[in-house]
Tab-separated table of N, CA and C in Angstrom:
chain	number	residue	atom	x	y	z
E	1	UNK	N	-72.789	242.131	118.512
E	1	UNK	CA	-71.442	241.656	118.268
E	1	UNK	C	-71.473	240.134	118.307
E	2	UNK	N	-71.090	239.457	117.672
E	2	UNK	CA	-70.599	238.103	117.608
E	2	UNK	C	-69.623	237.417	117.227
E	3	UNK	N	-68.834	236.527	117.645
E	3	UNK	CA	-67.550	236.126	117.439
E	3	UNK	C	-67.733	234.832	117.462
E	4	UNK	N	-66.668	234.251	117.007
E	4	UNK	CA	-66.701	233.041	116.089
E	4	UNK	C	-65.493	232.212	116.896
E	5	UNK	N	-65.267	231.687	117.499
E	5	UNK	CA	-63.666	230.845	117.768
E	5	UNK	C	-63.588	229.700	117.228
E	6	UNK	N	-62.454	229.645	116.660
E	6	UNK	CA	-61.964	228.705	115.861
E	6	UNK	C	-60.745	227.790	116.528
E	7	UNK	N	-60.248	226.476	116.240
E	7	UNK	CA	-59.539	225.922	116.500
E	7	UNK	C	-58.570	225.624	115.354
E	8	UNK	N	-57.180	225.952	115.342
E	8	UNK	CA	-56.593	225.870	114.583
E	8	UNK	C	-55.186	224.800	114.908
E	9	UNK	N	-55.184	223.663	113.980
E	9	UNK	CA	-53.853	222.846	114.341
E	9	UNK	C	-52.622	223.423	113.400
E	10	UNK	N	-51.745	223.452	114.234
E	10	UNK	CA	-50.167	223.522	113.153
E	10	UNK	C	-49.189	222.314	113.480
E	11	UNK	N	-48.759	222.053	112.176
E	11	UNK	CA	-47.358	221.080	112.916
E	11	UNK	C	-46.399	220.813	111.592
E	12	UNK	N	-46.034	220.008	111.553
E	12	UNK	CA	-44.683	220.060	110.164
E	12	UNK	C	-45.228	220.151	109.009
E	13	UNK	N	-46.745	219.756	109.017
E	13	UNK	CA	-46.942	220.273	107.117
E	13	UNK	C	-48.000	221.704	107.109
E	14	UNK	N	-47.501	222.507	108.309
E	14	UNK	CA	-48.264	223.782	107.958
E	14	UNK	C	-49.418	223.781	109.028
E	15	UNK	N	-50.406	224.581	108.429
E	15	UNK	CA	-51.864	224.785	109.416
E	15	UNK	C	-52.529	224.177	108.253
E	16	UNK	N	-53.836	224.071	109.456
E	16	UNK	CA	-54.883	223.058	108.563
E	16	UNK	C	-55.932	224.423	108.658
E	17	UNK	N	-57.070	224.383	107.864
E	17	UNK	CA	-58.483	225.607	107.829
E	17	UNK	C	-58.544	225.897	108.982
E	18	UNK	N	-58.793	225.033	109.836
E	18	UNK	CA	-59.496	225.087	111.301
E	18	UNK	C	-60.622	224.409	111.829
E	19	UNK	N	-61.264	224.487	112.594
E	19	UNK	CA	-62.729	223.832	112.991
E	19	UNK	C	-63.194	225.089	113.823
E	20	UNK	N	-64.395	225.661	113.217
E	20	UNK	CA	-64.966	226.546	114.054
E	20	UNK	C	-65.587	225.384	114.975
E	21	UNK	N	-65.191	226.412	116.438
E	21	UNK	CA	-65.739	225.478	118.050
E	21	UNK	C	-67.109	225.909	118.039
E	22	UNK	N	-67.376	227.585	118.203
E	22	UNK	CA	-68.518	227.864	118.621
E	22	UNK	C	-69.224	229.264	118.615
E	23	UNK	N	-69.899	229.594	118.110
E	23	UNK	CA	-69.976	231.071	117.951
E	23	UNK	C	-70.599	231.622	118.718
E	24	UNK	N	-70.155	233.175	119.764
E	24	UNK	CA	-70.923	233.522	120.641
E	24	UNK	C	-71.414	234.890	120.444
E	25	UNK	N	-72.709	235.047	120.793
E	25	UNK	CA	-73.016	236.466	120.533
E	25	UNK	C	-73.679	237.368	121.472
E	26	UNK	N	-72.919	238.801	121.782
E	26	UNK	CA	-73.732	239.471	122.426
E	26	UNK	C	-74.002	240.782	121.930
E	27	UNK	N	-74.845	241.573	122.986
E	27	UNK	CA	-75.032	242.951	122.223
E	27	UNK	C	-73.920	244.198	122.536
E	28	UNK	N	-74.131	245.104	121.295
E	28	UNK	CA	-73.162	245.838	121.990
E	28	UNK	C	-73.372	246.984	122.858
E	29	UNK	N	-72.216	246.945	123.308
E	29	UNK	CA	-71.909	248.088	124.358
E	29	UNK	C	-71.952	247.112	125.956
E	30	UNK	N	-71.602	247.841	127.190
E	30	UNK	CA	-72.054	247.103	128.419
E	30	UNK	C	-73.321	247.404	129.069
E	31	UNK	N	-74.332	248.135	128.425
E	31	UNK	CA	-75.084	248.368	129.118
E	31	UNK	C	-75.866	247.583	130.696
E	32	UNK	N	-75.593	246.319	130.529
E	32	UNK	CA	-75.837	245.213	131.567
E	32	UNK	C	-74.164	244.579	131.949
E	33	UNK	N	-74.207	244.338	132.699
E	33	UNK	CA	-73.234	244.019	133.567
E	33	UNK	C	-73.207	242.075	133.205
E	34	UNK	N	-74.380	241.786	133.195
E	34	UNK	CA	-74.989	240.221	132.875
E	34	UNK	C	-73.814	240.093	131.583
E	35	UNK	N	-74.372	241.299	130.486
E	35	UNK	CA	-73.324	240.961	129.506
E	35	UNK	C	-71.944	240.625	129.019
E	36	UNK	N	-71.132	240.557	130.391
E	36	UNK	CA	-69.592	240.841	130.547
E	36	UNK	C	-69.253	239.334	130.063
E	37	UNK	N	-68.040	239.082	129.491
E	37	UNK	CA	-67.703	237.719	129.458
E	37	UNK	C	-68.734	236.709	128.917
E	38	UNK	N	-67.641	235.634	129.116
E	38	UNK	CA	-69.329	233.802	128.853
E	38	UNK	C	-69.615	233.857	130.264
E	39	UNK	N	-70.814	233.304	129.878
E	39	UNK	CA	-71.885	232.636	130.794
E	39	UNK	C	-71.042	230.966	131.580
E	40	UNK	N	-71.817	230.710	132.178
E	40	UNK	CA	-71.120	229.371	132.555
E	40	UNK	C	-71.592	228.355	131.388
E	41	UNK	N	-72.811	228.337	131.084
E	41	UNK	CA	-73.444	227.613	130.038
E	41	UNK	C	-72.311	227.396	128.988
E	42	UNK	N	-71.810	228.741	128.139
E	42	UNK	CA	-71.206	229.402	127.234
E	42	UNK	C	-69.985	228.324	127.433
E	43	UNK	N	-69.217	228.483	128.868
E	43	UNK	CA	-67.814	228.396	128.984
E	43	UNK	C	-67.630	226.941	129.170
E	44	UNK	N	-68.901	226.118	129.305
E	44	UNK	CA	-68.895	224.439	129.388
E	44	UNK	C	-68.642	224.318	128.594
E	45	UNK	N	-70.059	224.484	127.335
E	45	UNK	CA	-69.851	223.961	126.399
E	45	UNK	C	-68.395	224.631	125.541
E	46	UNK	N	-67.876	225.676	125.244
E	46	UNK	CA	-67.075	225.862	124.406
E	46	UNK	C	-66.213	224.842	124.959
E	47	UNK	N	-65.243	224.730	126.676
E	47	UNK	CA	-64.439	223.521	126.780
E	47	UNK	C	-65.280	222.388	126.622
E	48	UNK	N	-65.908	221.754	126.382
E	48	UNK	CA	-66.614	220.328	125.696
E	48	UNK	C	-66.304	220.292	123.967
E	49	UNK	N	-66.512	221.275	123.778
E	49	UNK	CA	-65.851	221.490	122.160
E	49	UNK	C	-64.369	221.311	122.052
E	50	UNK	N	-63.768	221.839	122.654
E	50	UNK	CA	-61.894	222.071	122.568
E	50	UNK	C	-61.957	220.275	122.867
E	51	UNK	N	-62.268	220.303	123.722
E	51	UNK	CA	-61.856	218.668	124.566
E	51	UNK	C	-62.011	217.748	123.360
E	52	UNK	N	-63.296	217.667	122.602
E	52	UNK	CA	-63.733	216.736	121.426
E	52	UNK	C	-62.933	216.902	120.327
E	53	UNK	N	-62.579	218.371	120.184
E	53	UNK	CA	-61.536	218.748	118.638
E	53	UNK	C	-60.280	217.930	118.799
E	54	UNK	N	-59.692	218.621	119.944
E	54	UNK	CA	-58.662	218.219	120.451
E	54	UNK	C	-58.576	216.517	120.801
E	55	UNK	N	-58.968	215.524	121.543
E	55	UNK	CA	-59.202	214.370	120.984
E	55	UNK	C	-59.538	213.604	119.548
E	56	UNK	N	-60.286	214.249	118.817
E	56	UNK	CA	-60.289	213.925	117.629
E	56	UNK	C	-59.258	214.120	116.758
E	57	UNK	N	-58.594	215.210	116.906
E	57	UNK	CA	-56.825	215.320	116.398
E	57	UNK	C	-55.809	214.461	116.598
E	58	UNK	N	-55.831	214.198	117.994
E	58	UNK	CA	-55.053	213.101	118.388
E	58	UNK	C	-55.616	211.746	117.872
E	59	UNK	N	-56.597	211.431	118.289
E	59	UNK	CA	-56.876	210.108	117.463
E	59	UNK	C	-57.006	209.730	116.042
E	60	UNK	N	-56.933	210.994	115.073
E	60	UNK	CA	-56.429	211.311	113.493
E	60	UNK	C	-54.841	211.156	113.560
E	61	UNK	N	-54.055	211.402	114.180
E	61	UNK	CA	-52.979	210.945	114.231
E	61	UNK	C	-52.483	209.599	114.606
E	62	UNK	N	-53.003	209.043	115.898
E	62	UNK	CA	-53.266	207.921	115.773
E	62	UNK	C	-53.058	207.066	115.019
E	63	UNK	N	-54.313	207.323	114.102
E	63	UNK	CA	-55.187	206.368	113.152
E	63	UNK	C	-53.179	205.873	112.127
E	64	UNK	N	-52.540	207.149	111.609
E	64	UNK	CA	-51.631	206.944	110.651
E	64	UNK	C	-50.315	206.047	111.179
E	65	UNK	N	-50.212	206.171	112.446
E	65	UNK	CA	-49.235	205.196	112.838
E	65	UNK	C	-49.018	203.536	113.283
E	66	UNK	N	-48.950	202.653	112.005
E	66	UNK	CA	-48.563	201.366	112.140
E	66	UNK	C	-48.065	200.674	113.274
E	67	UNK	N	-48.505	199.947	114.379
E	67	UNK	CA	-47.781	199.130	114.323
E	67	UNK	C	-47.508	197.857	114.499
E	68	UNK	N	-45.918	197.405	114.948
E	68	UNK	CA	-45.765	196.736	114.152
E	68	UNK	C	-45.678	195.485	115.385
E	69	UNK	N	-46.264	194.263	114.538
E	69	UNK	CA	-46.211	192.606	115.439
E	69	UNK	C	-45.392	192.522	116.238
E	70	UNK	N	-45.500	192.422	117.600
E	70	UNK	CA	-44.671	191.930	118.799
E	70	UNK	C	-44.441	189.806	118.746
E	71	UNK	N	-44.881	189.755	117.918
E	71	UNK	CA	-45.080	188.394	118.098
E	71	UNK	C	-44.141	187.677	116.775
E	72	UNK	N	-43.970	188.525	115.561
E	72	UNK	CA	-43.199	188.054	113.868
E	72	UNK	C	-42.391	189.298	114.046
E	73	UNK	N	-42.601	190.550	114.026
E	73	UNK	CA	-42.178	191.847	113.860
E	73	UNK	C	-42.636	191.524	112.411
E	74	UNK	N	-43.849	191.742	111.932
E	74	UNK	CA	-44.643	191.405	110.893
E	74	UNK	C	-45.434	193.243	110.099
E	75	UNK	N	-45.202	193.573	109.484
E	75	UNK	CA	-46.231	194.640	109.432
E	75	UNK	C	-47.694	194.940	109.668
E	76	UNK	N	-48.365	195.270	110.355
E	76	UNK	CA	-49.513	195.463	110.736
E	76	UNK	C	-50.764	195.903	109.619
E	77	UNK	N	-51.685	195.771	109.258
E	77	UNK	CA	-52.608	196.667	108.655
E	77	UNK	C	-54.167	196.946	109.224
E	78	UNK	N	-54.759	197.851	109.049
E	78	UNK	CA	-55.761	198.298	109.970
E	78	UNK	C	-57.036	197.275	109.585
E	79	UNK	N	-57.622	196.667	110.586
E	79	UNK	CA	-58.373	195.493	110.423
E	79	UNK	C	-59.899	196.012	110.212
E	80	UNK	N	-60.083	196.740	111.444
E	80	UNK	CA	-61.322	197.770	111.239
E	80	UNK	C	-61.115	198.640	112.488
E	81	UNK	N	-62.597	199.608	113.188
E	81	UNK	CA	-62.394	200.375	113.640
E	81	UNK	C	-63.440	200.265	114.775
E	82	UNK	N	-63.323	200.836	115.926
E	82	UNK	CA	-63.982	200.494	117.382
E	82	UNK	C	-63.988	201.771	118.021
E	83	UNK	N	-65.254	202.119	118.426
E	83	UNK	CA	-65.516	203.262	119.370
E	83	UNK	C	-65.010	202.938	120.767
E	84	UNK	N	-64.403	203.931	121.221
E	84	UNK	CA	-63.752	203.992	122.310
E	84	UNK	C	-64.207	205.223	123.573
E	85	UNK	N	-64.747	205.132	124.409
E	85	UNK	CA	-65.372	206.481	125.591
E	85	UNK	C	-64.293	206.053	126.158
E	86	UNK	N	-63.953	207.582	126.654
E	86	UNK	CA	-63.082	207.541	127.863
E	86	UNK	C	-63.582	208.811	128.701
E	87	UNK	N	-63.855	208.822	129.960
E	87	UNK	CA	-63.800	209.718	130.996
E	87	UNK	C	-62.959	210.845	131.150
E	88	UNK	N	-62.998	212.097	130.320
E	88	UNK	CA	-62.158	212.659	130.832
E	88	UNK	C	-62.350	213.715	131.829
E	89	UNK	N	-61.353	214.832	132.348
E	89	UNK	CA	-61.978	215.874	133.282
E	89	UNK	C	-62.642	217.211	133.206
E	90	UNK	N	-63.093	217.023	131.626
E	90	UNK	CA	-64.002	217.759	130.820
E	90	UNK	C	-65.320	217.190	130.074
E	91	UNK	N	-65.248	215.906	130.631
E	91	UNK	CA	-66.716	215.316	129.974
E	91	UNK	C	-66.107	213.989	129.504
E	92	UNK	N	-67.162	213.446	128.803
E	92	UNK	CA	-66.780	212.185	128.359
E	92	UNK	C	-66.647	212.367	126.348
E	93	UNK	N	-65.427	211.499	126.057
E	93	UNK	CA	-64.828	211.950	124.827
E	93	UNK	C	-65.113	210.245	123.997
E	94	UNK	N	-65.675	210.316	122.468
E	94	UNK	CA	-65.877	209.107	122.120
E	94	UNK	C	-64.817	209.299	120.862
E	95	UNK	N	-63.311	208.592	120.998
E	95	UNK	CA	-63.066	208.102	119.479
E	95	UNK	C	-63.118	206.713	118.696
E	96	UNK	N	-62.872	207.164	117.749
E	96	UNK	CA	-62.872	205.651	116.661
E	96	UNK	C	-61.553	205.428	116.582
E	97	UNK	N	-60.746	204.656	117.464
E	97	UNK	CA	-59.720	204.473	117.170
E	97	UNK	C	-59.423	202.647	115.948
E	98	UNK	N	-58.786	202.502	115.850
E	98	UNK	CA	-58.305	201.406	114.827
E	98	UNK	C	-57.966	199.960	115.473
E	99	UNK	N	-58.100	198.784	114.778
E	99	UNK	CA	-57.454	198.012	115.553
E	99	UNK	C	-56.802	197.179	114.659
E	100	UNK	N	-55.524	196.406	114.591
E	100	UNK	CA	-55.169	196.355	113.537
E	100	UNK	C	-54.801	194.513	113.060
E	101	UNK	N	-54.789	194.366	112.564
E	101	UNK	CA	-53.921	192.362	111.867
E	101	UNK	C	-53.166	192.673	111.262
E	102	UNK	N	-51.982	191.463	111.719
E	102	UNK	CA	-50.456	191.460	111.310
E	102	UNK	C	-50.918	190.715	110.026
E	103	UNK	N	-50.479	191.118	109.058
E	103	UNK	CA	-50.241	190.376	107.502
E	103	UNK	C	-49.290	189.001	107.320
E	104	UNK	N	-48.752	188.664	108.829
E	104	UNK	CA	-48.189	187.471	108.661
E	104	UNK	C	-48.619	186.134	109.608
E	105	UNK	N	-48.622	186.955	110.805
E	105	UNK	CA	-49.260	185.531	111.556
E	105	UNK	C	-50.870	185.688	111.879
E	106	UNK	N	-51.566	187.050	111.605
E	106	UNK	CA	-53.100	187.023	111.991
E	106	UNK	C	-53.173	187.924	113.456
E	107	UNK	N	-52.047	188.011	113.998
E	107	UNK	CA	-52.473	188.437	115.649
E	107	UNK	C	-53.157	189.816	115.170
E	108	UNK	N	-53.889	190.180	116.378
E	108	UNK	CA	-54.640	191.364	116.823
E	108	UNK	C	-53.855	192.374	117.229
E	109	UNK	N	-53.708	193.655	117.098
E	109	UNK	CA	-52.542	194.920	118.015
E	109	UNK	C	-53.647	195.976	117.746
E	110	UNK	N	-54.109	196.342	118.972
E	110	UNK	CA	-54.880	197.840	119.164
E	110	UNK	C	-54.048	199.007	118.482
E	111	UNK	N	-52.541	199.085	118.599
E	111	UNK	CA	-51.533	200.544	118.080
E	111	UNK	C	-51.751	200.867	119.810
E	112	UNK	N	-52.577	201.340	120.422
E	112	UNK	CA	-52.151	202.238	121.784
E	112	UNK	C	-51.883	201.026	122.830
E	113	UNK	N	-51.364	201.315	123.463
E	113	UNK	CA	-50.586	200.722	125.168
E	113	UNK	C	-51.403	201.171	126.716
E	114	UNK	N	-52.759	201.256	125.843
E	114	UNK	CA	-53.995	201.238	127.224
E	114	UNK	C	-54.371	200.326	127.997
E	115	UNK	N	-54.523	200.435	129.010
E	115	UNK	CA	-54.719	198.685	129.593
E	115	UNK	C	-56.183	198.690	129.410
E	116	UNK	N	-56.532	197.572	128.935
E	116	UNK	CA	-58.068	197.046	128.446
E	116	UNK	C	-59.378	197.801	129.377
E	117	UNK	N	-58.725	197.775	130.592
E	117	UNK	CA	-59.741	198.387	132.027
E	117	UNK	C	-60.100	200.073	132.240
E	118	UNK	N	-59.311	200.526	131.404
E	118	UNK	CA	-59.042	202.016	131.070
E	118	UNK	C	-60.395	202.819	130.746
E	119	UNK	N	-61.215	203.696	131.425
E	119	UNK	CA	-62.351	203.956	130.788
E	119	UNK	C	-62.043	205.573	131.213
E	120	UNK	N	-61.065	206.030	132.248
E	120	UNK	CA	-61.028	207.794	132.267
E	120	UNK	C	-59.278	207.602	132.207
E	121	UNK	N	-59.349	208.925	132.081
E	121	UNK	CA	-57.572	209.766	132.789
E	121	UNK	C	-57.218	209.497	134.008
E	122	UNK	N	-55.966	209.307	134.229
E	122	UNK	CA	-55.640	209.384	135.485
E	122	UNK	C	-55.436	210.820	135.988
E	123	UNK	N	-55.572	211.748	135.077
E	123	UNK	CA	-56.129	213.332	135.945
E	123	UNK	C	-57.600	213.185	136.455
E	124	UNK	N	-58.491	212.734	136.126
E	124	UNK	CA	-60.110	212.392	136.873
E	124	UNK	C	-60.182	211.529	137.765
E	125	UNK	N	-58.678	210.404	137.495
E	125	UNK	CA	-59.317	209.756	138.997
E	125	UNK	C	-58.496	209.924	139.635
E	126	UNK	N	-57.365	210.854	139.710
E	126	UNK	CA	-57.025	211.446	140.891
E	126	UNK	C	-57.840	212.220	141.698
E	127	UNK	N	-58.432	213.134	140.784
E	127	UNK	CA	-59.772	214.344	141.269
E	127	UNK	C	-60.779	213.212	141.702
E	128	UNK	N	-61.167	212.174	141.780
E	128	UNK	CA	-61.893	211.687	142.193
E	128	UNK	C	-61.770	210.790	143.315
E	129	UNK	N	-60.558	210.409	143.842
E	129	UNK	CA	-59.600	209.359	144.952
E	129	UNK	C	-59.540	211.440	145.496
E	130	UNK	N	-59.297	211.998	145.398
E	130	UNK	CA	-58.912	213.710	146.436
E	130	UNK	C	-60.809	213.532	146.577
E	131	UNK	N	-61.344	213.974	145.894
E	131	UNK	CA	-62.685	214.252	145.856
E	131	UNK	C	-63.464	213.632	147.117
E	132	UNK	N	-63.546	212.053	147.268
E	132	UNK	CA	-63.707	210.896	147.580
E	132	UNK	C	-63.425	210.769	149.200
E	133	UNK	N	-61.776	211.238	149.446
E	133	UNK	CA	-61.246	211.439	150.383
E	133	UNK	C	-61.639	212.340	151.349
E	134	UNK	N	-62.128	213.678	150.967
E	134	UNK	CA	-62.568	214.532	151.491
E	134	UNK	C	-64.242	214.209	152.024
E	135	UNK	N	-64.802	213.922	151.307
E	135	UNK	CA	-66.159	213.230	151.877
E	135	UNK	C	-66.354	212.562	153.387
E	136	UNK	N	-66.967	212.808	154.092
E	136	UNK	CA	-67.040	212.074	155.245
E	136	UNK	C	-68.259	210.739	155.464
């Protein structure tokens, strides 16, 4: 038996194909007990997959939203593009987010409201300030 999971986005213009995550296969019947369910191996990596799809969606959305000069209220256009890691509490996630120049005075605008120092979630470094705490 083998199965296939797929990730599928919907939102105002419909569903998209999908992104197959990961295909898993076992044999059939239960004859082994081993065989029940994923493995831990199995169940990392498939969430390391969701985590990457799922970031990469968001930062495809991202990418389409302008904006706009705090400095002229100037229109923005995308200047080029910069890899970005961030820490999350499923692994570490790399996007290409955008960075952009105003078409009137030259300034620089990233589009997101991250503070420059930002390298995880504040869900990981909470788990990690609890984590931390508990340590003796």
């Amino acid at each position: 038996m083998a199965l296939i999971l797929k990730l599928v986005q919907t939102g105002a213009e419909g569903e998209d194909p999908g992104t197959d995550l990961m295909e898993i296969s076992r044999p059939d019947g239960l004859g082994d007990i081993a065989n029940l369910g994923l493995t831990l191996s199995e169940a990392k990596q498939l969430l390391a997959n969701v985590q990457r799809e799922i970031a990469a969606a968001q930062a495809r959305d991202h990418v389409v939203r302008r904006p706009g000069c705090p400095r002229c209220d100037g229109v923005c256009h995308v200047k080029d593009y910069r890899d970005h890691a961030v820490a999350t509490l499923f692994g570490q996630v790399t996007m290409t987010l955008p960075r952009f120049r105003c078409a009137k005075c030259g300034g620089i605008e990233t589009g997101i409201s991250w503070p420059s120092h930002c390298r995880s979630t504040p869900e990981l470094d909470r788990l990690r300030a609890q984590l931390s705490a508990l340590m003796t």
